[in-house]
PDB file of C-alpha atoms in Angstrom:
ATOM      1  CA  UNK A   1     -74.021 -73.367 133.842  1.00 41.00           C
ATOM      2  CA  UNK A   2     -70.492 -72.651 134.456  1.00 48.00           C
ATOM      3  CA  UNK A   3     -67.867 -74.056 132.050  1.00 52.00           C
ATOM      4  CA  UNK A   4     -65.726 -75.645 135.115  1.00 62.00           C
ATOM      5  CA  UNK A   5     -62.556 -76.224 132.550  1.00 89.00           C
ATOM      6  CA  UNK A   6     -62.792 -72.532 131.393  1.00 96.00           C
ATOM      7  CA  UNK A   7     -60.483 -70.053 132.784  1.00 97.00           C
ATOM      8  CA  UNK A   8     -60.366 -66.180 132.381  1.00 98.00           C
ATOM      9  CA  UNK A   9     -57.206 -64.328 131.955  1.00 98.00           C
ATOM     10  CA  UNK A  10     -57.004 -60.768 132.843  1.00 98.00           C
ATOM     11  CA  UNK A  11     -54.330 -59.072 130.714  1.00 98.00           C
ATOM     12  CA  UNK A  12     -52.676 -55.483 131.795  1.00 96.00           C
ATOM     13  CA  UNK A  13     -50.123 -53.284 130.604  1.00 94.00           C
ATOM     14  CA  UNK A  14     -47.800 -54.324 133.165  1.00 92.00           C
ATOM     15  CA  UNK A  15     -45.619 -51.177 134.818  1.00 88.00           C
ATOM     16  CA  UNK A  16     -42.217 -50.615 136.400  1.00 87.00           C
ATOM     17  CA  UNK A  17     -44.681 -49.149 139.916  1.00 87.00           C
ATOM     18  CA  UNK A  18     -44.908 -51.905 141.736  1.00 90.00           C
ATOM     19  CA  UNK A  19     -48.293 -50.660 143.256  1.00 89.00           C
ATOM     20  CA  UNK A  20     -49.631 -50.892 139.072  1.00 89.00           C
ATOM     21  CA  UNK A  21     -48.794 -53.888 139.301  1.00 93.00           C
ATOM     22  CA  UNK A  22     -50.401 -55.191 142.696  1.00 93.00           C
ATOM     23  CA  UNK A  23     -53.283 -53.225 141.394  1.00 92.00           C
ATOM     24  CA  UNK A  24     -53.827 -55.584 138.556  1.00 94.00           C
ATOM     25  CA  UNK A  25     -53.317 -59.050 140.933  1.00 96.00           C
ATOM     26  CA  UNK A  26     -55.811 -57.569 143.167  1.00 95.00           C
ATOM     27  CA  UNK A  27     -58.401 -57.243 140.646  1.00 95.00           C
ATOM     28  CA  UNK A  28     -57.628 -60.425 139.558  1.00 96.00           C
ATOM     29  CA  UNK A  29     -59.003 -61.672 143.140  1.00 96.00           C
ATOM     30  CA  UNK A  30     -61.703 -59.241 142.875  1.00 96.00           C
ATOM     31  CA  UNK A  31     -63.220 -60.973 139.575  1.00 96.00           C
ATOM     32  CA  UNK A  32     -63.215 -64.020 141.372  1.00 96.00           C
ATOM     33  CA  UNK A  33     -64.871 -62.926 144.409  1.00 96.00           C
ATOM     34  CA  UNK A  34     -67.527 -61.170 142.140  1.00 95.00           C
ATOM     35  CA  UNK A  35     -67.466 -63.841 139.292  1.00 95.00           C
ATOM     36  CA  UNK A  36     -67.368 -67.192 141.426  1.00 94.00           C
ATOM     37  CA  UNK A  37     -68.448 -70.457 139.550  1.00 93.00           C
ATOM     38  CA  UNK A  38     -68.515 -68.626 135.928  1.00 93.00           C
ATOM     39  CA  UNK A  39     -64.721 -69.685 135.540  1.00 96.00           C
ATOM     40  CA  UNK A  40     -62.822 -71.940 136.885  1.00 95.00           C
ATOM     41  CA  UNK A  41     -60.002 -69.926 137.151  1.00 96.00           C
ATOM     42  CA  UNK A  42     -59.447 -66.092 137.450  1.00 97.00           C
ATOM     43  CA  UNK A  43     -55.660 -65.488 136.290  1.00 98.00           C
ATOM     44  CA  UNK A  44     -54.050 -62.088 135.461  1.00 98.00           C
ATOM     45  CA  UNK A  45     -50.481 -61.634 133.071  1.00 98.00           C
ATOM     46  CA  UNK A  46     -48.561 -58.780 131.719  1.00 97.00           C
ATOM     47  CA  UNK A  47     -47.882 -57.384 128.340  1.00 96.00           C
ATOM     48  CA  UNK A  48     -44.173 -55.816 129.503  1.00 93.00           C
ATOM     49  CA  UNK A  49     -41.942 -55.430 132.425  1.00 91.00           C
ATOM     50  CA  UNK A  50     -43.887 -57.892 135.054  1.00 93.00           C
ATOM     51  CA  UNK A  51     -44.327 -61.926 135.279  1.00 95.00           C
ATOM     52  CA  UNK A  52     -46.086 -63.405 134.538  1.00 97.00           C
ATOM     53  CA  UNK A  53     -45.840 -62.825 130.841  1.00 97.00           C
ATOM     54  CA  UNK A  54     -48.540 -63.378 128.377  1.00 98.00           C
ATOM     55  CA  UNK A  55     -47.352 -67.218 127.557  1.00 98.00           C
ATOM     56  CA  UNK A  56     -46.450 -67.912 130.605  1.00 98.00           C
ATOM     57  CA  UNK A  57     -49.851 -67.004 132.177  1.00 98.00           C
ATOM     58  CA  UNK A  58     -51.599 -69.275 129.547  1.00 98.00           C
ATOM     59  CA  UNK A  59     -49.214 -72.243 130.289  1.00 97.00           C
ATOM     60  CA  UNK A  60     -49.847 -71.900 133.840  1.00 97.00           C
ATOM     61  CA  UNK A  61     -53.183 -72.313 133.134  1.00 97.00           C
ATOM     62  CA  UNK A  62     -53.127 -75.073 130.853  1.00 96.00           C
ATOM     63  CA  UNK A  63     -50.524 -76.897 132.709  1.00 96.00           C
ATOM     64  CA  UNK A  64     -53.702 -76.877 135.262  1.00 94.00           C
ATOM     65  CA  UNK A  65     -56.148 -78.936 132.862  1.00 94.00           C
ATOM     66  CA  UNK A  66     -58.050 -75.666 131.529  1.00 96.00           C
ATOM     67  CA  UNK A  67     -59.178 -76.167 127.697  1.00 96.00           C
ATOM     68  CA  UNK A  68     -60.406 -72.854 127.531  1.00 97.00           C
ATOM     69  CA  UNK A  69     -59.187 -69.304 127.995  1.00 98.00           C
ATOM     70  CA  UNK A  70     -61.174 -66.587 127.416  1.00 98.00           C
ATOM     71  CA  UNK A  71     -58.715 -63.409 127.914  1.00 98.00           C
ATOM     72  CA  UNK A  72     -59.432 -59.698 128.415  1.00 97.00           C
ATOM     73  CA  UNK A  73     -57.490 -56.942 127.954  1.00 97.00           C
ATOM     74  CA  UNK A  74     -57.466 -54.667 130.351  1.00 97.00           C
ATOM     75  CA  UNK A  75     -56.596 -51.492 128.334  1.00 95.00           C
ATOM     76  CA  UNK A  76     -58.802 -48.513 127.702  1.00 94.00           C
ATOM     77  CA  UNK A  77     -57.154 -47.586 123.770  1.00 88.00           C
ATOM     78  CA  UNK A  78     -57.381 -49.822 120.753  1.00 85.00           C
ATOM     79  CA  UNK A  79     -53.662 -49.120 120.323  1.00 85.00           C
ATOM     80  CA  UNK A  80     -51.037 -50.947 119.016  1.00 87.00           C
ATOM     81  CA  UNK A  81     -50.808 -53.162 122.026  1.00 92.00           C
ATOM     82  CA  UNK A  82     -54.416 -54.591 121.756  1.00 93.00           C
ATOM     83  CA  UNK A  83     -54.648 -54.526 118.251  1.00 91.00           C
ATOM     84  CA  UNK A  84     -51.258 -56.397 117.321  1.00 94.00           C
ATOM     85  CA  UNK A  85     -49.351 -57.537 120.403  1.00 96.00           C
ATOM     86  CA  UNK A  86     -51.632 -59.413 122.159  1.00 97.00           C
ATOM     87  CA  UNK A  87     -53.414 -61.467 119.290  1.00 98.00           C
ATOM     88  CA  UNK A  88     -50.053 -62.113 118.439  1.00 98.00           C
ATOM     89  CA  UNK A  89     -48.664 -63.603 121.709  1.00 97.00           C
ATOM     90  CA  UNK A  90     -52.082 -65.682 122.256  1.00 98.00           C
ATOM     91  CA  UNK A  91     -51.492 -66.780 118.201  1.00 98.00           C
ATOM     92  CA  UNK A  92     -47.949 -68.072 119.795  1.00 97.00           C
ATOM     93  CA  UNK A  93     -48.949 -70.062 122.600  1.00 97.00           C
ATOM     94  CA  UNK A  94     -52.341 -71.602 120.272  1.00 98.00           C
ATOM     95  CA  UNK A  95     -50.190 -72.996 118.490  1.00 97.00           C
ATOM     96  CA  UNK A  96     -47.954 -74.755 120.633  1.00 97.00           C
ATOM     97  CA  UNK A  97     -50.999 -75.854 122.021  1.00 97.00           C
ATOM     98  CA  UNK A  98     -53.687 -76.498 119.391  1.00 97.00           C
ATOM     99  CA  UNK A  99     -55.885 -78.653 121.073  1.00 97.00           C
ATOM    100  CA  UNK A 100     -56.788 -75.347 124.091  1.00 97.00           C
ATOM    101  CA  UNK A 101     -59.534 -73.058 122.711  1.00 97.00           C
ATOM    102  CA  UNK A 102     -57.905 -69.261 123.443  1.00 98.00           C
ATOM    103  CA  UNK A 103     -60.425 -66.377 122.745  1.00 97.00           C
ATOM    104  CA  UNK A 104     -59.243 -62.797 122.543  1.00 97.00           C
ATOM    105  CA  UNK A 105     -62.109 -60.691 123.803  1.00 96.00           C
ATOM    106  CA  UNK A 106     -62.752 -56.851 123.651  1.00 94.00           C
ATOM    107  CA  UNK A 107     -60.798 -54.937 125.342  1.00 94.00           C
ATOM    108  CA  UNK A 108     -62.062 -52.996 128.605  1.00 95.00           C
ATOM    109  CA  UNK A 109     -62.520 -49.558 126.671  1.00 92.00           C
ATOM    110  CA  UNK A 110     -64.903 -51.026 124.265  1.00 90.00           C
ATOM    111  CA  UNK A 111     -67.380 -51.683 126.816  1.00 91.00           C
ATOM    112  CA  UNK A 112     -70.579 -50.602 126.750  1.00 88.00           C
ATOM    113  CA  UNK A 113     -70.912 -50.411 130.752  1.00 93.00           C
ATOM    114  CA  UNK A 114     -67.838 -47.813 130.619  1.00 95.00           C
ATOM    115  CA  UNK A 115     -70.042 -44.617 130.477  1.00 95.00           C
ATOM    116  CA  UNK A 116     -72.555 -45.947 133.453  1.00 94.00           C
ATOM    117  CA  UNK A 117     -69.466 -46.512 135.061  1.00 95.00           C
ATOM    118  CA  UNK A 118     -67.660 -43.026 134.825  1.00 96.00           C
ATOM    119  CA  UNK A 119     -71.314 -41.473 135.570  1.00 95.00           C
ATOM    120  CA  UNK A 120     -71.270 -43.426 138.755  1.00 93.00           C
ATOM    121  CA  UNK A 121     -67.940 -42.060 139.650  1.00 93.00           C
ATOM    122  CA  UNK A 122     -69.157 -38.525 138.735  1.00 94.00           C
ATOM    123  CA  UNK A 123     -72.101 -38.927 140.844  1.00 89.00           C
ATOM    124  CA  UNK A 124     -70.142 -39.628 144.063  1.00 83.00           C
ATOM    125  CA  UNK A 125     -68.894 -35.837 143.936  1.00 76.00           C
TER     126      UNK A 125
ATOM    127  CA  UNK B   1     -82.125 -32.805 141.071  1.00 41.00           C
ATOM    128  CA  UNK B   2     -78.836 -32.217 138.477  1.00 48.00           C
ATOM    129  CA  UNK B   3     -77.385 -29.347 139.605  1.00 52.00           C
ATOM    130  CA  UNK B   4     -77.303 -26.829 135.894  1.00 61.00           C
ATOM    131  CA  UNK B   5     -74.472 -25.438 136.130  1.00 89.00           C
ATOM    132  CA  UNK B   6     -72.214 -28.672 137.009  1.00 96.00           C
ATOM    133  CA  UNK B   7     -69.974 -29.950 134.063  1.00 97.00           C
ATOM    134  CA  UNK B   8     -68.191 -33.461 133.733  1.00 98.00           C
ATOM    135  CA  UNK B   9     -64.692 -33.203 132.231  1.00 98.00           C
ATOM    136  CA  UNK B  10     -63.197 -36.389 131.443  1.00 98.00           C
ATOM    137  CA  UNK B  11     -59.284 -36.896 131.368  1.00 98.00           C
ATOM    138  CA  UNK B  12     -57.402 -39.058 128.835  1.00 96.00           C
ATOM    139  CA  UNK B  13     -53.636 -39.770 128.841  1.00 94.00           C
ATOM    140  CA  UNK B  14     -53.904 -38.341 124.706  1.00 92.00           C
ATOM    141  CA  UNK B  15     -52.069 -40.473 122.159  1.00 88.00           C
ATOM    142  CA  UNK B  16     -50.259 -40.342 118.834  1.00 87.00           C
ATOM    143  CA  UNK B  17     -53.083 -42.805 117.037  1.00 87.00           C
ATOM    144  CA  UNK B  18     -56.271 -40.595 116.046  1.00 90.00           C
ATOM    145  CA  UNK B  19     -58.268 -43.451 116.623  1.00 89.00           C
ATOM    146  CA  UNK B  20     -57.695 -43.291 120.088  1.00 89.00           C
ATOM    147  CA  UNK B  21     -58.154 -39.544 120.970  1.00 93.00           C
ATOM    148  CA  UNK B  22     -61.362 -39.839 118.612  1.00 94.00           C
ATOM    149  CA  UNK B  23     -62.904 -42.506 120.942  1.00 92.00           C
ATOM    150  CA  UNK B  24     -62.124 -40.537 123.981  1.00 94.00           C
ATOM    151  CA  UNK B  25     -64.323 -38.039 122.276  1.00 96.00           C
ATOM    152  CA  UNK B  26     -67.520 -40.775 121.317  1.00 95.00           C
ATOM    153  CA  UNK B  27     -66.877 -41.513 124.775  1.00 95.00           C
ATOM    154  CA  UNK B  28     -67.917 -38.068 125.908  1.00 96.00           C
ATOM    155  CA  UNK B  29     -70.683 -37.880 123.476  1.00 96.00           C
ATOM    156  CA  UNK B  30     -71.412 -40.918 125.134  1.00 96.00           C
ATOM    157  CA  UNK B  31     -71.811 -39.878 128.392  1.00 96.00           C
ATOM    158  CA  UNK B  32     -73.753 -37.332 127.386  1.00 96.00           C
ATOM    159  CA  UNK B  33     -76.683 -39.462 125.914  1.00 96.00           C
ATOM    160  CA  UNK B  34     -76.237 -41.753 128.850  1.00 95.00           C
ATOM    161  CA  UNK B  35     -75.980 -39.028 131.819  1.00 95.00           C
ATOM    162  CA  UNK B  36     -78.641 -36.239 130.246  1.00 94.00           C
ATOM    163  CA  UNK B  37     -79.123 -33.723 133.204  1.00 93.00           C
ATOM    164  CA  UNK B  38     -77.185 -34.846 135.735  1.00 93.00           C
ATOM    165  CA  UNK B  39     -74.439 -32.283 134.561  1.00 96.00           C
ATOM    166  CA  UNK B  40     -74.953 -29.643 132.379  1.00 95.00           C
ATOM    167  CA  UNK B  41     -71.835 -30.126 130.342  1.00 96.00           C
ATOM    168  CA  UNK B  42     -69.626 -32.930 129.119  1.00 97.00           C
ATOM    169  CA  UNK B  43     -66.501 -32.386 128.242  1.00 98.00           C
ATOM    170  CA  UNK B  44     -63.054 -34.267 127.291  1.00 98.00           C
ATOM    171  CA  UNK B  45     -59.065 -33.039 127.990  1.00 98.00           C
ATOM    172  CA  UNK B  46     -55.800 -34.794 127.648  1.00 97.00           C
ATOM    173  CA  UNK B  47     -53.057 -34.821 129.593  1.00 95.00           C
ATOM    174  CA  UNK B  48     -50.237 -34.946 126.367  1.00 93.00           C
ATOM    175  CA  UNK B  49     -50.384 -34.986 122.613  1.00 91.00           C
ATOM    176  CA  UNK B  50     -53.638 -34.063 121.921  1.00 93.00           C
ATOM    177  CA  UNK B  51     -56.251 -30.910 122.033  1.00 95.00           C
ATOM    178  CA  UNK B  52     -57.387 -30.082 124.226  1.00 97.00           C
ATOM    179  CA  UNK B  53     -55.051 -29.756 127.395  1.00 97.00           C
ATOM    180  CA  UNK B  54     -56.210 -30.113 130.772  1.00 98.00           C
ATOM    181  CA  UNK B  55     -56.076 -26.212 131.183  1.00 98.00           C
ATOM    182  CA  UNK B  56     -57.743 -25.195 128.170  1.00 98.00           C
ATOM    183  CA  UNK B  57     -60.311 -28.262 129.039  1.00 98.00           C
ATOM    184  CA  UNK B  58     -61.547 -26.433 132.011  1.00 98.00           C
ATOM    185  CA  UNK B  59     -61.268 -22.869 130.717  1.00 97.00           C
ATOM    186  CA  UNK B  60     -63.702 -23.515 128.201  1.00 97.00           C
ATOM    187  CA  UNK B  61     -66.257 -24.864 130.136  1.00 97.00           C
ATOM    188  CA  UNK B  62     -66.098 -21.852 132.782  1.00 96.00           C
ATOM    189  CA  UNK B  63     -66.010 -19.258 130.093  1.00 96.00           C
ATOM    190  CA  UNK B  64     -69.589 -21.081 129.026  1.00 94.00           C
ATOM    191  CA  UNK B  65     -70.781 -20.168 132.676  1.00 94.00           C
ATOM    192  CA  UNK B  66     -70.070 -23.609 134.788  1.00 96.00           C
ATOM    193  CA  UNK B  67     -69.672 -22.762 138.572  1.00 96.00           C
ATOM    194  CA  UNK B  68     -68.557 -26.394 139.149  1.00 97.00           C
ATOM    195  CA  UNK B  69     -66.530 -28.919 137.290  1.00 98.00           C
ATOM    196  CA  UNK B  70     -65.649 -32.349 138.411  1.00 98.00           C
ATOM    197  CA  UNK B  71     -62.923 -34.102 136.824  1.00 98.00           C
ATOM    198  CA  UNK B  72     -62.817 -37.905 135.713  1.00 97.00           C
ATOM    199  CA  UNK B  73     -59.455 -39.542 135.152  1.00 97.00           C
ATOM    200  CA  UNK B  74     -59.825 -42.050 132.423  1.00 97.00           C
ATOM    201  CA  UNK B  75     -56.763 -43.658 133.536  1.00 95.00           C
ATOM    202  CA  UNK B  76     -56.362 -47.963 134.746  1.00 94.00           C
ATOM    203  CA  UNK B  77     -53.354 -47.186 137.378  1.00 89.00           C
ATOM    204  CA  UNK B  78     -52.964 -44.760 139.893  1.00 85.00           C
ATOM    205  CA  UNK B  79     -49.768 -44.003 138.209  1.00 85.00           C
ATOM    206  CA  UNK B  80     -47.470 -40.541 137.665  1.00 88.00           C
ATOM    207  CA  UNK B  81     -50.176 -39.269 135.972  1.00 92.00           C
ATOM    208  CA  UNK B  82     -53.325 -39.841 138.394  1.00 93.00           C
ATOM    209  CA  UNK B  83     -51.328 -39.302 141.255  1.00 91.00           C
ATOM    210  CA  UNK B  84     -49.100 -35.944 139.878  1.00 94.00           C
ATOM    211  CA  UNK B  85     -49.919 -34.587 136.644  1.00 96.00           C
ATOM    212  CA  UNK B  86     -53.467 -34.134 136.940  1.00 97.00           C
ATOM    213  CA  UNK B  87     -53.633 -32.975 140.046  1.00 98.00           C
ATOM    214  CA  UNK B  88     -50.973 -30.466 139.665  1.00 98.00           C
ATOM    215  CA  UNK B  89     -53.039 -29.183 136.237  1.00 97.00           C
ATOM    216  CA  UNK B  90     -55.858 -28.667 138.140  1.00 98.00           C
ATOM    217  CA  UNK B  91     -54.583 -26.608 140.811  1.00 98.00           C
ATOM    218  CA  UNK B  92     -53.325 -24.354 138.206  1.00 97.00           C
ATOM    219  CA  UNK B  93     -56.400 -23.641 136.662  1.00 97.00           C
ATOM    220  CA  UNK B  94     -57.956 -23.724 140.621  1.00 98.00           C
ATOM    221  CA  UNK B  95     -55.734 -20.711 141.352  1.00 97.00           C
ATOM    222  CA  UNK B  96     -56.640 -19.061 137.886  1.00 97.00           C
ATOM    223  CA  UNK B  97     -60.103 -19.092 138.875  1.00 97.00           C
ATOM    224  CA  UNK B  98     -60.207 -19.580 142.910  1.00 97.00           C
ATOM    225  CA  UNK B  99     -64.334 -18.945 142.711  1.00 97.00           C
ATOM    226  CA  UNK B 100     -65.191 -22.120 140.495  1.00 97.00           C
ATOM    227  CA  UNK B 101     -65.390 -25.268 142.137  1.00 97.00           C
ATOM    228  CA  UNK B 102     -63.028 -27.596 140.913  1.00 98.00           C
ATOM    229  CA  UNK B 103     -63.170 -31.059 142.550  1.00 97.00           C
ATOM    230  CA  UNK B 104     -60.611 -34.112 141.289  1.00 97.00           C
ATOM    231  CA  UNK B 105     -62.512 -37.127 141.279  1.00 96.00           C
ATOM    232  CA  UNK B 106     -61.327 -41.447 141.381  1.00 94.00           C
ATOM    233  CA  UNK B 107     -59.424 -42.299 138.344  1.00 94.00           C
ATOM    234  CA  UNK B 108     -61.617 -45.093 136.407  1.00 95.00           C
ATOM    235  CA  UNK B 109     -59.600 -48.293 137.735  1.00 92.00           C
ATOM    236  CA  UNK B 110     -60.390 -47.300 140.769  1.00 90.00           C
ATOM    237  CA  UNK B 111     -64.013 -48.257 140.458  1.00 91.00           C
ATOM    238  CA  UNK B 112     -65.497 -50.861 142.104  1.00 88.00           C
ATOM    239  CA  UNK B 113     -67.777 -51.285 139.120  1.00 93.00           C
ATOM    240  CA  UNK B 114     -64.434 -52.438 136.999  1.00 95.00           C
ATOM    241  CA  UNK B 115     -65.241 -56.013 137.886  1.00 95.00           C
ATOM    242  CA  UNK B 116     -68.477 -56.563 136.768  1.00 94.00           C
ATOM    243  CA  UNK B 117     -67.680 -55.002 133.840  1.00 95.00           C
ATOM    244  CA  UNK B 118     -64.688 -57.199 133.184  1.00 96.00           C
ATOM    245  CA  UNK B 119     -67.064 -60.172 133.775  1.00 95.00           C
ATOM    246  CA  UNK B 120     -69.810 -58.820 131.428  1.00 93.00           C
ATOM    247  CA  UNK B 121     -67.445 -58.796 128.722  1.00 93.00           C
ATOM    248  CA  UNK B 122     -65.857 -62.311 129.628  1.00 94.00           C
ATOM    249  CA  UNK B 123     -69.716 -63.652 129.445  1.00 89.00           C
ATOM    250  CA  UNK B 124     -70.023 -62.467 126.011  1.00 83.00           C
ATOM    251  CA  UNK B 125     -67.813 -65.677 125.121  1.00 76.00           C
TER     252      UNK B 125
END
């Protein structure tokens, strides 16, 4: 059953191309068109150079009545930006708000589903 | 019927971290174990930093005997890179070697797959 007061929170890059950008809030409708019920909300922020940031795309959501936040990162690398920057802006906003449970998830590249995926790309030539 | 003499060459951006080049390349392992014959090679190339380059990427799979290559952007935006770079790489190589058929497929993010692969990982909560 879905958790109706859990929200999932898409986080990119974030680009100065404006098209990156749109990319990223249109996949954010995408997951809930595919995802439905299974959150309650479907948000999306940005690491750099686009709103919302990564607080301020929690806050939104809390400011909504969410208690939970499961967020993904949508990078491919297990660079410095998912490794450090983003456990350490989520670490910010938990504990402003200590009572919201905030889970960092994988990031996209360490998907299993990844190689099925570029196979299915590959098989489309 | 997997046509033999088809190779997959997957393209990452190439970073400074070994950690990340080195999971491009257990990515294309990867694909291997998960693809089996549907192309007779698999292969990774980056775009900057690391070996090796998009050129040298392809060369070494024709001088093993490919005919045809297709080419898998491992890249989230259709930024500078997706929408330039690789294409202009390729049609180097293309004009090196105008009999082998060289075909520039949808960058990853451009899946519609990404989705339910986002949401697989956001279930895992």
């Amino acid at each position: 059953m879905p958790d109706q007061q859990q929200a999932l929170l898409l986080v990119a890059h974030g680009s100065r191309r404006a098209s990156s950008n749109e990319e990223v809030r249109r996949l954010a409708t995408r997951l809930q068109q595919v995802g439905g019920k299974q959150f309650c909300c479907y948000a999306c922020a940005f690491l750099e150079l686009q709103a919302p940031n990564i607080p301020d795309g929690l806050i939104q959501l809390i400011t909504k009545g969410v208690k939970s936040i499961v967020v993904v990162p949508y990078f491919l690398a297990a660079g410095r930006h998912v490794v450090e920057d983003i456990p350490a802006e989520l670490a910010r906003v938990q504990k402003q708000y200590p009572q919201i449970d905030i889970q960092l998830l994988p990031h996209l590249g360490a998907a299993d589903g990844i190689s099925s995926l570029i196979l299915n790309i590959a098989q489309s030539a």
